[in-house]
mmCIF file of C-alpha atoms in Angstrom:
data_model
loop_
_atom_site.group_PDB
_atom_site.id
_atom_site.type_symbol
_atom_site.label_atom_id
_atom_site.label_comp_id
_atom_site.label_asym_id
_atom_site.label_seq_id
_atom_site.Cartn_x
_atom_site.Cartn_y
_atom_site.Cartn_z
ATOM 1 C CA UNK A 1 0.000 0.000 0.000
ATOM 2 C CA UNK A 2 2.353 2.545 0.777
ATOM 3 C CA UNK A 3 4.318 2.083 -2.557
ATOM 4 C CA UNK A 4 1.095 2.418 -4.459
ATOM 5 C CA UNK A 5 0.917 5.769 -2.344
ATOM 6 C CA UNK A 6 4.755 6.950 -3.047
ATOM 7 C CA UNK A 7 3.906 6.054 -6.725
ATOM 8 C CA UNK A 8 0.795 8.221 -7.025
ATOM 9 C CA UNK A 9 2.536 11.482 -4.987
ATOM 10 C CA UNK A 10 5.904 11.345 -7.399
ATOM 11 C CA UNK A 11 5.230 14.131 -10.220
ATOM 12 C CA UNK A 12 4.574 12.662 -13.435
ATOM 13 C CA UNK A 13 7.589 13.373 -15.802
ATOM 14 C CA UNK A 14 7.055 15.468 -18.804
ATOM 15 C CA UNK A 15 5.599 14.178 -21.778
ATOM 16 C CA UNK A 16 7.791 14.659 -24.692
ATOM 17 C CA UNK A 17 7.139 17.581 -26.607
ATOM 18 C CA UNK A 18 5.415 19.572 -24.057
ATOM 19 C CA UNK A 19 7.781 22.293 -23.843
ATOM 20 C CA UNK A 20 7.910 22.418 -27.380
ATOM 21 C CA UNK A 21 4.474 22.843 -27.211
ATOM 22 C CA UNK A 22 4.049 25.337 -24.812
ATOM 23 C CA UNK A 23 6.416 27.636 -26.866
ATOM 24 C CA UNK A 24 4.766 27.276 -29.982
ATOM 25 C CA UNK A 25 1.833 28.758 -27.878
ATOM 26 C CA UNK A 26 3.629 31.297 -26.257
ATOM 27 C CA UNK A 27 5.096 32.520 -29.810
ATOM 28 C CA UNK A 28 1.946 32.261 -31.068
ATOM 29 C CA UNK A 29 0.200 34.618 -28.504
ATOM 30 C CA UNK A 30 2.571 37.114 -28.986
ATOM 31 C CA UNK A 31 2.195 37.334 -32.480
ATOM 32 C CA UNK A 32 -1.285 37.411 -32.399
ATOM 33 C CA UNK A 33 -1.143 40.668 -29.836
ATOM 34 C CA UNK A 34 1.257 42.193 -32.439
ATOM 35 C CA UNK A 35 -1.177 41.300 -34.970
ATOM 36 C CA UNK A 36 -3.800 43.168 -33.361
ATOM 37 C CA UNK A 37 -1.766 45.748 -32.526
ATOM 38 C CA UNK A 38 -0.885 46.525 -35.679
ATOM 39 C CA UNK A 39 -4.344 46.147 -37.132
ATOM 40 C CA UNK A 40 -5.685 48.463 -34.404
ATOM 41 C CA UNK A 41 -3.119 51.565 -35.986
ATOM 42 C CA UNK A 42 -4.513 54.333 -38.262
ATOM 43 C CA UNK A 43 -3.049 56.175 -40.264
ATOM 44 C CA UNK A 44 -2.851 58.976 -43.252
ATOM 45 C CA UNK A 45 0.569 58.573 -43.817
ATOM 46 C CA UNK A 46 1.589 56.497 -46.661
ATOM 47 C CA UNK A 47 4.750 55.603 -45.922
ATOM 48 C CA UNK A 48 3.456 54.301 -42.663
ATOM 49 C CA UNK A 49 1.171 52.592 -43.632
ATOM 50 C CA UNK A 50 3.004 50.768 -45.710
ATOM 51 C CA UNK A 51 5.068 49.850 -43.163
ATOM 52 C CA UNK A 52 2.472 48.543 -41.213
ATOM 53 C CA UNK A 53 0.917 46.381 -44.136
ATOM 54 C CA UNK A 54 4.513 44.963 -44.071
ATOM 55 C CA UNK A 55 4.720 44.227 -40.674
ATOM 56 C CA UNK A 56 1.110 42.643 -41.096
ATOM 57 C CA UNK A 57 2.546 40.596 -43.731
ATOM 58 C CA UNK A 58 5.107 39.345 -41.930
ATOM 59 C CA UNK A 59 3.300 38.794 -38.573
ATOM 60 C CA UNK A 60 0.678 36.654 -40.444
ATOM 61 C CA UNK A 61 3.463 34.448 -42.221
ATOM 62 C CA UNK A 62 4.881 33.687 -38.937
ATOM 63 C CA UNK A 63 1.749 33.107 -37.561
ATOM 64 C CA UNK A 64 0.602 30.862 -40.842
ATOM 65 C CA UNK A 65 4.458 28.587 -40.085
ATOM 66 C CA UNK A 66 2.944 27.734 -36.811
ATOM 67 C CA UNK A 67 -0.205 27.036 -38.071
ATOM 68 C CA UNK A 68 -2.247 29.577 -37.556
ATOM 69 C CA UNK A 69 -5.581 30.128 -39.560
ATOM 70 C CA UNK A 70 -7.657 33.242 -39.522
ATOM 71 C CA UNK A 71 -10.996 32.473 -37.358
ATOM 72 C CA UNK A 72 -13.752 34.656 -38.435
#
């Protein structure tokens, strides 16, 4: 009995791939706020905005290499 009990406290070790995981969400989070970000900007100047239709651009290819769709 009290091995069954040591056996069920011990932490279960990490499933392979979880870390990897969890950074793949983390990067994706971030990318998403940046996405937003950048989609919440306004602007009259052109060259700006053209900037931020790059940065867009390149957010949402990031985003699209961790396999990201766009949920609407």
């Amino acid at each position: 009995m009290e091995e069954q009990q040591s056996q069920a406290a011990a932490p279960k070790p990490a499933t392979p791939g979880t870390a990897e995981t969890a950074d793949r969400k983390r990067q994706r989070q971030a990318l998403e706020l940046q996405r937003e970000r950048i989609l919440s900007e306004r602007t009259s100047n052109p060259h700006r905005r053209s900037a931020l239709e790059n940065a867009l651009a390149d957010v949402e290819e990031k985003l699209a290499e961790l396999g990201w769709t766009i949920h609407m």
